[in-house]
CSV table of C-alpha atoms in Angstrom, one decimal:
chain,number,residue,atom,x,y,z
A,1,LEU,CA,85.1,199.5,101.6
A,2,GLU,CA,86.3,196.7,103.3
A,3,VAL,CA,84.1,194.9,106.1
A,4,SER,CA,85.8,191.8,107.9
A,5,LEU,CA,84.1,189.5,110.1
A,6,ILE,CA,86.0,188.5,112.9
A,7,ALA,CA,85.8,185.2,115.1
A,8,PHE,CA,84.2,186.4,118.6
A,9,ASP,CA,87.0,186.0,121.2
A,10,ASN,CA,88.7,188.1,123.9
A,11,GLY,CA,91.7,188.8,121.6
A,12,ALA,CA,89.4,190.2,119.0
A,13,THR,CA,88.6,194.0,118.6
A,14,VAL,CA,85.6,196.0,116.8
A,15,GLU,CA,87.2,198.6,114.7
A,16,LEU,CA,85.4,201.2,112.6
A,17,LYS,CA,87.0,203.6,110.5
A,18,GLU,CA,84.8,206.6,109.0
A,19,LEU,CA,81.5,205.3,110.1
A,20,PHE,CA,78.7,207.2,109.1
A,21,ASN,CA,74.8,207.3,109.7
A,22,PRO,CA,73.2,206.6,106.4
A,23,LEU,CA,69.9,208.0,107.7
A,24,LEU,CA,71.7,211.5,107.7
A,25,LEU,CA,72.2,211.4,104.0
A,26,GLN,CA,68.8,213.0,103.6
A,27,GLN,CA,69.7,216.0,105.4
A,28,ALA,CA,71.6,219.2,103.7
A,29,ASP,CA,74.8,218.8,105.4
A,30,PRO,CA,76.7,215.6,105.0
A,31,PRO,CA,77.3,213.2,108.1
A,32,VAL,CA,80.4,213.5,110.1
A,33,PRO,CA,82.0,210.0,109.8
A,34,CYS,CA,83.8,209.1,113.1
A,35,SER,CA,86.3,206.2,113.9
A,36,PHE,CA,87.0,204.2,117.1
A,37,THR,CA,88.4,200.7,118.3
A,38,THR,CA,87.2,198.9,121.2
A,39,ALA,CA,89.9,196.7,123.0
A,40,ARG,CA,87.8,193.4,123.0
A,41,ALA,CA,84.9,192.3,120.9
A,42,ASP,CA,83.0,191.4,124.3
A,43,ALA,CA,83.4,195.3,125.6
A,44,ILE,CA,80.5,197.1,127.0
A,45,THR,CA,80.8,200.5,125.9
A,46,LEU,CA,79.2,203.3,127.3
A,47,VAL,CA,78.4,206.2,125.1
A,48,THR,CA,78.4,209.9,127.1
A,49,GLY,CA,77.9,213.5,126.3
A,50,PRO,CA,75.2,216.2,126.1
A,51,ASN,CA,72.0,216.0,124.3
A,52,SER,CA,72.1,216.6,120.4
A,53,GLY,CA,75.9,215.3,120.5
A,54,GLY,CA,75.3,212.5,118.3
A,55,LYS,CA,75.0,209.6,120.7
A,56,THR,CA,71.9,208.2,119.2
A,57,ARG,CA,72.8,208.5,115.7
A,58,LEU,CA,75.9,206.7,116.2
A,59,LEU,CA,74.0,203.9,117.9
A,60,GLN,CA,72.0,203.8,114.7
A,61,ALA,CA,75.0,203.5,112.7
A,62,LEU,CA,76.6,200.8,114.5
A,63,GLY,CA,73.4,198.7,114.0
A,64,TRP,CA,73.3,199.4,110.3
A,65,ALA,CA,77.3,198.7,110.0
A,66,GLN,CA,76.8,195.4,111.7
A,67,LEU,CA,73.6,194.2,110.1
A,68,LEU,CA,74.7,195.5,106.4
A,69,GLY,CA,78.3,194.1,107.0
A,70,GLN,CA,77.2,190.8,108.2
A,71,SER,CA,74.7,190.2,105.4
A,72,GLY,CA,77.7,190.9,103.0
A,73,VAL,CA,76.4,194.0,101.7
A,74,TYR,CA,77.6,197.6,101.5
A,75,ALA,CA,78.1,199.1,105.4
A,76,PRO,CA,78.3,202.9,106.1
A,77,VAL,CA,82.0,202.6,106.9
A,78,ALA,CA,85.3,203.0,105.0
A,79,SER,CA,86.6,200.0,106.7
A,80,ALA,CA,85.6,197.7,109.6
A,81,ARG,CA,86.5,194.8,111.6
A,82,LEU,CA,83.4,193.5,113.2
A,83,PRO,CA,82.3,190.6,115.2
A,84,LEU,CA,79.9,187.8,114.0
A,85,LEU,CA,77.1,188.1,115.8
A,86,ASN,CA,74.7,185.3,116.5
A,87,GLY,CA,71.8,188.1,117.1
A,88,LEU,CA,71.6,191.7,117.7
A,89,PHE,CA,69.2,193.5,120.2
A,90,VAL,CA,68.4,197.1,119.6
A,91,SER,CA,66.4,199.3,122.1
A,92,LEU,CA,66.2,203.0,120.9
A,93,VAL,CA,64.3,205.8,122.7
A,94,GLU,CA,60.7,205.8,121.7
A,95,ASN,CA,58.0,208.3,121.4
A,96,GLU,CA,55.3,208.1,124.2
A,97,SER,CA,51.9,208.2,123.3
A,98,ALA,CA,48.6,208.6,125.3
A,99,ASP,CA,47.2,205.2,125.2
A,100,GLN,CA,50.3,203.3,126.6
A,101,ILE,CA,49.1,201.7,129.7
A,102,GLU,CA,52.9,201.0,131.1
A,103,GLY,CA,55.1,204.2,132.1
A,104,ARG,CA,58.5,204.6,130.3
A,105,LEU,CA,60.5,202.8,132.8
A,106,GLY,CA,57.8,200.0,133.1
A,107,ARG,CA,58.0,199.7,129.0
A,108,GLU,CA,62.2,199.8,129.4
A,109,LEU,CA,61.9,197.2,132.0
A,110,MET,CA,60.0,195.0,129.8
A,111,ARG,CA,62.5,195.4,127.0
A,112,ILE,CA,65.4,194.7,129.1
A,113,ARG,CA,63.6,191.3,130.3
A,114,SER,CA,63.1,190.3,126.8
A,115,LEU,CA,66.8,191.1,126.2
A,116,PHE,CA,68.1,188.9,128.9
A,117,ASP,CA,65.4,186.0,127.7
A,118,GLU,CA,67.0,186.3,124.1
A,119,ILE,CA,70.6,187.1,124.2
A,120,ARG,CA,73.5,184.8,124.5
A,121,PRO,CA,77.3,185.3,124.1
A,122,ARG,CA,78.3,186.8,121.0
A,123,SER,CA,75.0,188.7,120.7
A,124,GLY,CA,74.9,192.2,120.3
A,125,VAL,CA,73.2,194.8,122.2
A,126,ILE,CA,72.6,198.4,121.4
A,127,LEU,CA,70.8,200.4,124.4
A,128,ASP,CA,70.0,204.0,123.9
A,129,GLU,CA,69.5,206.5,126.9
A,130,PHE,CA,68.7,203.5,129.0
A,131,CYS,CA,66.7,204.2,132.2
A,132,SER,CA,66.2,207.9,131.1
A,133,GLY,CA,62.6,207.6,132.1
A,134,THR,CA,63.1,207.6,135.8
A,135,ASN,CA,64.4,209.4,138.7
A,136,PRO,CA,68.4,209.2,138.7
A,137,SER,CA,68.7,207.1,141.8
A,138,GLU,CA,66.4,204.5,140.7
A,139,GLY,CA,68.0,204.7,137.2
A,140,VAL,CA,71.3,204.2,138.5
A,141,GLU,CA,70.5,201.4,140.3
A,142,VAL,CA,69.2,199.3,137.5
A,143,PHE,CA,71.9,200.6,135.1
A,144,SER,CA,74.4,199.1,137.6
A,145,LEU,CA,72.5,195.8,137.7
A,146,VAL,CA,72.0,195.7,133.8
A,147,LEU,CA,75.8,196.2,133.2
A,148,LYS,CA,76.8,193.5,135.9
A,149,LEU,CA,74.2,191.1,134.0
A,150,LEU,CA,75.8,192.0,130.6
A,151,ARG,CA,79.0,191.5,131.9
A,152,GLN,CA,77.8,187.9,132.6
A,153,VAL,CA,76.5,187.1,129.0
A,154,ARG,CA,79.6,188.6,127.4
A,155,PRO,CA,77.8,190.6,124.3
A,156,THR,CA,79.2,193.3,122.2
A,157,ALA,CA,77.3,196.3,123.7
A,158,PHE,CA,77.0,200.0,123.1
A,159,VAL,CA,74.8,201.9,125.7
A,160,THR,CA,74.4,205.6,125.8
A,161,THR,CA,73.5,207.3,129.0
A,162,HIS,CA,72.5,210.7,130.3
A,163,PHE,CA,73.7,209.9,133.8
A,164,LEU,CA,77.0,211.8,133.2
A,165,ASP,CA,78.3,211.9,136.7
A,166,PHE,CA,77.6,208.2,137.2
A,167,ALA,CA,79.5,207.5,133.9
A,168,ARG,CA,82.5,209.2,135.3
A,169,CYS,CA,82.3,207.3,138.5
A,170,LEU,CA,82.0,204.2,136.6
A,171,GLN,CA,85.2,205.3,134.5
A,172,ASP,CA,87.3,206.1,137.7
A,173,GLU,CA,86.1,202.8,139.2
A,174,PRO,CA,84.7,200.4,136.9
A,175,PRO,CA,82.3,197.6,138.6
A,176,ILE,CA,83.0,195.3,135.8
A,177,GLY,CA,85.9,194.2,133.3
A,178,GLY,CA,85.5,195.1,130.0
A,179,LEU,CA,84.0,198.5,130.2
A,180,GLU,CA,84.8,201.0,127.8
A,181,PHE,CA,84.0,204.5,127.4
A,182,LEU,CA,83.4,206.9,124.4
A,183,ARG,CA,82.3,210.6,124.6
A,184,VAL,CA,81.1,212.9,122.4
A,185,GLU,CA,84.0,215.5,121.5
A,186,LEU,CA,83.5,219.3,121.9
A,187,ASP,CA,84.8,222.3,120.3
A,188,ALA,CA,86.2,225.4,122.0
A,189,GLU,CA,82.5,226.7,122.2
A,190,GLN,CA,81.2,223.5,123.9
A,191,LEU,CA,79.6,222.3,120.7
A,192,SER,CA,79.4,218.7,119.5
A,193,THR,CA,81.7,217.7,116.7
A,194,TYR,CA,80.0,214.5,116.3
A,195,GLN,CA,83.2,213.0,117.0
A,196,PHE,CA,83.8,210.5,119.7
């Protein structure tokens, strides 16, 4: 196990080898490790793929690896080069309850507002299924705005999206620099391999 913390500059990359989600160790099947590298430490990485493809579990693993590695303890990777972050903002999909006053989109927008109140350059951002609680046209508009604002702040960001057509358009014509993509790998039967 080797975790290196790197200076956060444009020449640095984030590299994870055999990252796994430690929360999956409770299940009968062992977690499937995955490896990837971003081109820049301040990349905004969009993670796409079908439901139940492993996107949320990947984000959880990334968060654990960053927190544990930066704390100097065992991280769920064979090796990693991680940026030294000055904070980590995580917004995972939450369960709804009948006593909530705001709708899901309203709660997401409040979390995003608090995100931009708190993050600084060299922060980490993990957003899971952002804007999934609204219709696609509104969701795409908010999603685009958030990507542009994130680029201005320049954190390390990993964002999952269920707007697959929109993600394809972003890949073909990126509206901002530093936008990268991870896609769930599918096997011959179109089932997730849990690799990216």
